[in-house]
């Protein structure tokens, strides 16, 4: 499993991903699930991936290779004119990868080759945008009504996102929110694991913002993890107990 | 979907279940998912169900009917000598119901006829016990290490259970804990719905304890739901923001 989140804020975008991959609980490794294509002053595109690791790595490698074989007819992620076209390029690529294995290869289980992506960034001349891309290659865009995307093990970490997200947050507050959301997930699902990768994108900058890898030993991560458990317990203590439990006769 | 929780406390057991059943989002009904068999001074057995409604209702009806056809060789839930035998009876019943449809009837999709149960209570001469019963009919018991069971949509409501559960809780605190856990689930999954059924069992009493149906209009439920959202926001505000976001050059 995996857990990745992309947040759309007024000041830009914020991404976080875990690094655990596993095939069974006895075959666990660490892989970065955050990929960035940058040409300063022209574009910053970041991709988060969840799902079959062979599929996601193949998608990323194909996007890289197409850039190196420039001049041919396939689109190049450094040349697409808009974020919409970038999302379409990633969507077309993932569909073709999955089709090759599942349909071309004759293997039945399409779902087990599946992968889902969050793509965000900005290309000169366009807005800062963020998309959720499905294994079928289609995609949806983040809006004011739906300002964040989660992929992978999204359930444990959703309640705090729903309650504490604010589009006017600073990146520092958003980092706190994402760390709390990830911490709830890490505590409940062994297949999501540290370290965490974090990246910010400031709207209009057209270059990568802050990047950080959070290790288990990170003192801030520890402080948030312990502090949030304690804060939850205290918040819970301060709510009134239920008084309506009349005993039956 | 469904959400049900059984808590094992020092003073007894506490059960809560939602009442929503659905076949698609446009076919929604309300059914009680909590069943109780009681003979004062001898036994109190409570069953919570999640899964295929036809299966769970058939299991409960078969348990009821076997009581009426007393004297035959099939065990009767009012006569089994221990909670272990009660769990075995429910497990055998659910396995036979699912086998009849899936194997006997030749229908392929075993999982879609599946149902999972929480069974708790006490029979004179034995301890108060609680079990989680799988669709295959096998079951596990709650212990000090694993003092609560959730069935149905368990992920959203788990983080608060993990953090705030305490075996020495009063029933009034446990009711608050369950309401917070259910509220997080209700806010995130449309297929879990009010009203909620709540029941307590005091160890050694051998009769049903308090029983309550919480409606959406219940003022305590409203106070907890609003209060918890606000408490979470405040707890979040009081944590320090992340300071390590140095911008790349």
XYZ file of C-alpha atoms in Angstrom, chain A:
249
model
C 0.000 0.000 0.000
C 0.903 3.661 -0.085
C -0.374 6.971 1.129
C 0.058 10.195 -0.870
C -1.722 13.538 -0.562
C -1.784 16.627 -2.772
C -3.212 19.833 -1.284
C -4.361 22.814 -3.334
C -3.856 26.022 -1.355
C -4.249 29.678 -2.289
C -0.488 30.122 -2.208
C 0.301 26.978 -4.169
C 0.445 23.220 -3.959
C 1.787 20.892 -1.317
C 2.651 17.236 -1.804
C 3.478 14.445 0.604
C 4.144 10.747 -0.017
C 5.312 7.793 2.033
C 8.042 5.465 0.770
C 6.954 1.954 1.694
C 6.291 -0.695 -0.910
C 5.474 -4.253 -0.099
C 4.591 -7.535 -1.710
C 3.229 -9.280 1.343
C 4.277 -8.216 4.829
C 7.567 -10.121 4.540
C 8.826 -8.325 1.445
C 9.088 -4.662 2.296
C 11.221 -2.017 0.603
C 11.568 1.727 0.411
C 10.961 3.594 -2.875
C 10.432 7.258 -3.561
C 6.931 7.828 -4.936
C 7.399 11.507 -5.792
C 8.823 12.527 -9.195
C 9.470 16.065 -10.377
C 10.115 17.561 -13.811
C 11.401 21.112 -13.639
C 12.609 23.702 -16.104
C 13.026 26.916 -14.144
C 10.880 29.766 -15.365
C 8.904 27.443 -17.638
C 7.411 24.528 -15.696
C 7.303 22.540 -12.487
C 5.415 19.232 -12.635
C 5.254 16.820 -9.700
C 3.786 13.319 -9.797
C 2.817 11.131 -6.819
C 2.122 7.446 -7.449
C 0.226 4.633 -5.741
C -0.343 1.096 -6.924
C 1.696 -1.565 -8.684
C 5.356 -0.505 -8.472
C 6.271 -2.076 -11.813
C 3.505 -0.052 -13.468
C 4.365 3.254 -11.789
C 8.094 2.900 -12.480
C 7.413 1.995 -16.107
C 5.167 5.043 -16.507
C 7.851 7.333 -15.084
C 10.609 5.719 -17.181
C 8.528 6.112 -20.351
C 7.961 9.786 -19.564
C 11.729 10.202 -19.056
C 12.662 8.290 -22.219
C 10.307 10.240 -24.390
C 12.151 13.372 -23.350
C 15.467 11.861 -24.443
C 14.118 10.758 -27.835
C 12.949 14.289 -28.604
C 11.791 15.096 -32.111
C 9.618 12.002 -32.522
C 5.838 12.169 -32.539
C 5.248 11.137 -28.892
C 4.603 14.063 -26.553
C 7.360 15.052 -24.134
C 6.485 16.127 -20.584
C 8.968 19.026 -20.943
C 7.159 20.225 -24.076
C 3.419 19.766 -23.399
C 1.813 23.231 -23.495
C -0.465 22.942 -20.436
C -1.059 21.022 -17.219
C -4.158 19.524 -18.825
C -1.967 18.089 -21.602
C 0.513 16.861 -18.986
C -2.316 14.999 -17.202
C -3.474 13.554 -20.524
C 0.085 12.429 -21.305
C 0.418 10.640 -17.950
C -3.090 9.153 -18.318
C -2.373 7.874 -21.845
C 0.936 6.420 -20.676
C -0.514 4.546 -17.684
C -3.366 3.170 -19.794
C -0.971 1.889 -22.436
C 1.294 0.287 -19.809
C -1.604 -1.518 -18.119
C -3.157 -2.545 -21.442
C 0.113 -4.052 -22.597
C 0.264 -6.362 -19.574
C -3.407 -7.057 -18.989
C -4.828 -7.134 -22.514
C -1.734 -7.668 -24.683
C -0.175 -10.111 -22.242
C -3.450 -11.898 -21.642
C -3.198 -11.622 -17.865
C -6.619 -11.417 -16.278
C -6.301 -9.317 -13.178
C -6.316 -5.747 -14.484
C -6.750 -4.333 -11.010
C -3.526 -5.807 -9.667
C -1.516 -3.988 -12.341
C -3.342 -0.732 -11.596
C -1.829 2.551 -10.497
C -3.268 5.902 -9.510
C -1.472 9.248 -9.667
C -1.687 12.779 -8.351
C -0.204 15.276 -10.799
C 0.279 18.926 -9.886
C 2.232 21.946 -10.968
C 2.241 24.858 -13.358
C 3.382 25.547 -16.913
C 4.193 29.105 -18.079
C 1.084 30.756 -19.524
C -1.315 28.631 -17.462
C -2.668 28.299 -13.955
C -1.310 26.125 -11.153
C -3.382 22.905 -11.348
C -3.690 19.504 -9.733
C -5.197 16.268 -11.119
C -6.087 12.794 -9.900
C -5.333 10.264 -12.659
C -7.004 6.838 -12.666
C -5.582 3.516 -13.949
C -7.927 3.815 -16.947
C -6.106 7.010 -17.911
C -8.967 9.431 -17.285
C -8.590 12.135 -14.659
C -10.319 14.784 -12.523
C -9.095 18.191 -11.383
C -8.958 19.623 -7.855
C -11.387 22.512 -7.314
C -12.448 24.797 -4.466
C -15.068 22.196 -3.511
C -12.607 19.328 -3.628
C -9.271 20.920 -2.822
C -7.188 17.862 -1.996
C -6.552 14.406 -3.390
C -5.490 11.284 -1.525
C -4.305 8.057 -3.143
C -3.551 4.692 -1.548
C -4.658 4.074 2.027
C -6.750 7.235 2.345
C -9.343 6.442 5.009
C -7.485 6.769 8.320
C -6.016 10.163 7.428
C -9.124 11.726 5.922
C -11.094 12.930 8.989
C -8.425 15.462 10.018
C -8.032 16.730 6.427
C -11.782 17.273 6.179
C -11.894 19.150 9.465
C -8.692 21.196 9.523
C -7.979 22.032 5.863
C -8.174 25.723 5.058
C -7.256 27.086 1.608
C -5.541 30.076 3.245
C -3.105 27.919 5.231
C 0.596 28.653 5.120
C 2.894 25.901 3.887
C 4.104 25.469 7.482
C 0.521 24.829 8.683
C -0.169 22.587 5.705
C 2.958 20.562 6.546
C 1.600 20.117 10.060
C -1.779 19.008 8.686
C -0.211 16.480 6.337
C 2.057 15.096 9.059
C -0.948 14.591 11.374
C -2.858 12.893 8.546
C 0.115 10.640 7.733
C 0.727 9.866 11.389
C -2.853 8.574 11.826
C -2.344 6.373 8.766
C 1.083 5.086 9.835
C -0.308 4.136 13.242
C -3.071 2.029 11.659
C -1.608 0.464 8.504
C 1.751 -1.305 8.461
C 1.992 -0.989 4.695
C 2.431 2.802 4.913
C 5.885 3.723 6.220
C 8.438 6.399 6.951
C 10.391 8.254 5.646
C 7.977 10.779 4.136
C 8.751 13.027 1.173
C 7.369 16.555 1.222
C 7.438 19.233 -1.466
C 5.880 22.674 -1.853
C 5.120 24.641 -5.011
C 4.477 28.366 -4.805
C 2.042 29.551 -7.467
C 3.759 31.595 -10.172
C 7.303 30.583 -9.181
C 7.681 27.998 -11.981
C 10.364 26.165 -9.998
C 10.426 23.645 -7.200
C 9.833 25.031 -3.701
C 10.974 23.504 -0.448
C 11.734 19.767 -0.413
C 12.214 17.704 2.662
C 12.546 14.041 3.586
C 11.152 13.300 7.060
C 12.867 10.402 8.815
C 11.468 8.503 11.782
C 14.107 10.235 13.911
C 13.018 13.750 12.850
C 12.377 15.665 16.082
C 9.464 17.646 14.620
C 7.807 14.487 13.347
C 8.212 12.923 16.794
C 6.839 16.032 18.494
C 3.769 16.110 16.228
C 3.150 12.398 16.573
C 3.336 12.453 20.378
C 1.678 15.872 20.641
C -1.257 14.862 18.478
C -1.951 11.698 20.474
C -1.896 13.722 23.667
C -3.971 16.547 22.157
C -6.587 14.036 20.962
C -6.780 12.429 24.378
C -7.180 15.817 26.046
C -9.780 16.992 23.532
C -11.642 13.752 24.168
C -11.445 14.189 27.958
C -12.922 17.672 27.713
C -16.074 16.520 25.926
C -18.956 15.740 28.284
C -19.707 12.084 29.041
C -22.962 10.574 27.852
C -25.644 10.911 30.541
C -28.610 9.095 29.027
C -27.726 5.500 29.960
C -30.738 4.600 32.108
C -30.504 0.972 33.129
C -33.349 -1.275 32.014
C -35.293 -2.788 34.930
